[in-house]
Amino acid sequence: MSAVLDTHGHAAHDEHHGHHGPYGGIMRWITTTNHKDIGTMYLVFAGFMFFVGGVMAVLIRAELFEPGLQIIVPEFYNQLVTMHGLIMIFGAIMPAFVGFANWLIPMQIGAPDMAFARLNNFSFWLLPFAASLLIISFFVPGGAPGVGWTMYAPLTMQMGVGMDFMIFAIHLMGMSSIMGSINIITTILNMRAPGMTLMRMPMFCWTWLITAYLLVAVMPVLAGAVTMTLTDRHFGTSFFNAAGGGDPVLYQHIFWFFGHPEVYVIALPAFGVISQVIPAFSRKPLFGYASMVYATSAIAILSFMVWAHHMYTVGMPVAAQLFFMYSTTLIAIPTGVKVFNWVATMWRGSLSFETPMLFAIGFLLLFTLGGFSGLVLALAPIDIQLQDTYYVVAHFHYVMVAGAMFSAFAGIYFWLPKWTGRMYNETLGKWHFWLTMIFFNMIFFVQHFLGLAGMPRRIADYNPEFTTWNQISSIGAFGFALAQLVFLYNLISTIRSGAKAPDKPWEGADSLEWTHLPTPAPYHSFETPPVLK
Amino acid sequence: MNRNTKTGLILATIALAFFLGFIARVWYLQR
């Protein structure tokens, strides 16, 4: 097998096969078509946006430390809530997993690069402009839109020019996602090494293949919705504007037809990372591989049939409420299959608890909890009580933070040696995990109680009876933010001066990037396809 | 046209169809 390895040495005689492209410095990053460079840029961008969105979260929690208005005015609070949501979803979590996809998919299927290398560069470079539009919107007259990340009409009709910035930002991010997805699907379908059949691919590739199909189907729907919002605002149409005969509820249907699959766009790649990490630290193959593939597909298909569970209180026939209630609870079955398979993979495995595994187990516990609160909310009679309370906020942060973000941390610690050639500091990694775990629950577990007691979301002030839990939650948020500085320090010190990593630091890792490539991964890998038995 | 280009064009067409299709559907509902 070593005959297929690319090394730095053999490429030196040809500048196109050198350590990196013809340019150095900043031009290397602007012009690069290399999947590893682009993956790195996605990850760095996601990390930056994670900190921008995190600062907004800390401001929100600081304002909520006490009832009454202390730090910020309600209008700005609404803008922060909106931008925190949008930036975390479109700027942090999604780009982070696209970064993983860029780095890993070609290496895991034995391909030399992504199918459309220049398109890949363009997909990434749209994002900084989109993010700039979002951030600049804070400084235009009227400020950033305070409509919530769901951008419901008719509020969107009443916002200042910041709303237009947001719409164009979503167009750009949507284009980026669609092009990235087309690239991923084409790469996986057409560029697998001989012998790498679909059912032999690592689970991470499978989850991304299915995610990419979801994105191709739903991002255009969101783009359509915001385009109609734009024409309602400026070109005299009345798609959603009730004053002109439009229907604001129709907007909600269209948005959630995008919005619910979007949840799985975020969750499925997270499942993929966990499906790589747990077997590696259990020293066993993934239990129930085929059922994992079918479960992932089932979740994706079901995700198109459940959108109106976000809208039980908007008004719909009882038969429709029942349909969406049952279809939503149905998702628990394939999700349960996945959780069962992860636990069964660990069962009687030779377990070790390095940082990636800790984050994976943290994911397993907390994501399952988020799934359960999701089931509670799926039940129409209960949801009508809990709609727009902090219970919902607690639920989706268990899915987004303990689900997607824990999984991203697991993946970063897991593949950091392969990316950088250096080992992170295990002690700091464990500190990062335990602090994150404790403070995460401190922020969000108590929000279940707040929601059950009736505290509404998206409001800067609250009834004094909610003070204690809010203070616990806010202290948790400050601690969570500080804990991420441990991660940042560990990351930077690993890249600058970490100990040299062996080719295969994880005994149980078995995908091609570990078994067929040196550490760090060479700039060009698998120019000759690997031979797979 | 190579295989990758064909796959990419098919997927791009699907995405465009969804974009225009949804707008057309809403237009039809609201006409």
XYZ file of N, CA, C and O in Angstrom, chain A residues 115-116 182 185-186 189-190 217 220-221 223-224 227 239 246-247 250 254 257, chain B residues 3-5 7-9 11-12 14-16 18-19 22-23 26-27 29-30:
152
model
N -14.403 17.355 -6.998
C -14.682 17.264 -8.431
C -14.511 18.620 -9.123
O -13.959 18.702 -10.216
N -15.015 19.692 -8.497
C -14.940 21.025 -9.109
C -14.075 21.907 -8.221
O -14.585 22.589 -7.324
N -23.278 20.466 -4.596
C -23.120 19.855 -5.918
C -21.719 19.244 -6.019
O -21.529 18.128 -6.519
N -21.589 15.974 -3.832
C -22.306 14.842 -4.442
C -21.507 14.307 -5.625
O -21.290 13.094 -5.759
N -21.051 15.221 -6.494
C -20.312 14.780 -7.679
C -19.026 14.063 -7.276
O -18.674 13.036 -7.863
N -20.032 10.578 -5.877
C -20.599 9.649 -6.860
C -19.580 9.250 -7.924
O -19.583 8.110 -8.384
N -18.715 10.169 -8.323
C -17.877 9.915 -9.502
C -16.414 9.653 -9.217
O -15.702 9.176 -10.102
N -31.928 20.420 -2.312
C -33.389 20.507 -2.354
C -33.932 21.706 -1.587
O -34.922 22.296 -2.003
N -32.586 26.259 -2.277
C -33.314 27.084 -3.244
C -34.675 27.541 -2.713
O -35.174 28.606 -3.100
N -35.273 26.759 -1.826
C -36.567 27.140 -1.260
C -36.395 28.376 -0.371
O -37.174 29.336 -0.449
N -33.925 30.479 -0.647
C -33.576 31.578 -1.554
C -34.842 32.158 -2.187
O -34.981 33.376 -2.307
N -35.773 31.269 -2.557
C -37.044 31.728 -3.129
C -37.811 32.566 -2.115
O -38.336 33.639 -2.443
N -36.209 35.901 -1.682
C -36.364 36.694 -2.909
C -37.763 37.301 -2.959
O -37.949 38.479 -3.300
N -46.525 38.813 -2.069
C -46.511 37.379 -1.769
C -46.907 37.152 -0.309
O -47.745 36.326 0.000
N -51.467 39.369 0.324
C -50.536 38.246 0.508
C -50.817 37.473 1.789
O -51.702 37.831 2.566
N -50.058 36.428 2.008
C -50.334 35.532 3.129
C -49.071 35.302 3.965
O -48.184 34.545 3.571
N -48.217 31.702 4.753
C -47.585 30.959 3.665
C -46.065 31.073 3.767
O -45.338 30.120 3.513
N -43.306 28.005 3.858
C -42.154 27.891 2.962
C -40.860 27.887 3.760
O -39.970 27.079 3.528
N -40.397 24.593 5.445
C -40.094 23.515 4.499
C -38.589 23.475 4.237
O -38.009 22.414 3.993
N -18.095 13.316 -17.149
C -19.103 12.790 -16.236
C -19.374 13.753 -15.067
O -20.523 13.950 -14.673
N -18.313 14.357 -14.563
C -18.503 15.291 -13.449
C -19.366 16.478 -13.875
O -20.248 16.917 -13.138
N -19.084 17.020 -15.071
C -19.848 18.178 -15.556
C -21.317 17.811 -15.694
O -22.204 18.586 -15.303
N -23.012 15.439 -14.070
C -23.615 15.317 -12.736
C -23.882 16.702 -12.151
O -24.960 16.971 -11.609
N -22.882 17.581 -12.267
C -23.019 18.923 -11.713
C -24.164 19.689 -12.351
O -24.949 20.345 -11.662
N -24.286 19.572 -13.677
C -25.353 20.306 -14.370
C -26.730 19.786 -13.990
O -27.674 20.558 -13.806
N -27.571 18.424 -11.140
C -27.868 18.897 -9.779
C -28.198 20.393 -9.776
O -29.121 20.832 -9.086
N -27.452 21.167 -10.576
C -27.715 22.611 -10.636
C -29.106 22.868 -11.213
O -29.823 23.773 -10.770
N -31.688 20.866 -10.950
C -32.661 20.543 -9.889
C -32.789 21.725 -8.927
O -33.903 22.143 -8.573
N -31.642 22.285 -8.520
C -31.670 23.412 -7.577
C -32.430 24.594 -8.173
O -33.282 25.207 -7.527
N -32.151 24.900 -9.460
C -32.821 26.026 -10.124
C -34.318 25.763 -10.229
O -35.149 26.663 -10.026
N -36.152 23.963 -8.233
C -36.769 24.162 -6.917
C -36.958 25.649 -6.634
O -37.996 26.069 -6.127
N -35.948 26.443 -6.957
C -36.003 27.887 -6.706
C -37.167 28.512 -7.477
O -38.057 29.151 -6.907
N -40.811 26.962 -6.554
C -41.472 27.450 -5.345
C -42.024 28.858 -5.548
O -43.133 29.162 -5.107
N -41.248 29.707 -6.227
C -41.756 31.061 -6.477
C -43.001 30.985 -7.366
O -44.019 31.643 -7.100
N -46.057 29.838 -5.344
C -46.614 30.889 -4.487
C -47.320 31.935 -5.347
O -48.410 32.411 -5.021
N -46.707 32.266 -6.469
C -47.312 33.219 -7.399
C -48.710 32.741 -7.805
O -49.682 33.480 -7.785
N -50.635 30.595 -6.199
C -51.554 30.636 -5.060
C -52.078 32.045 -4.805
O -53.217 32.223 -4.374
N -51.233 33.037 -5.032
C -51.572 34.416 -4.658
C -52.143 35.232 -5.801
O -52.391 36.412 -5.625
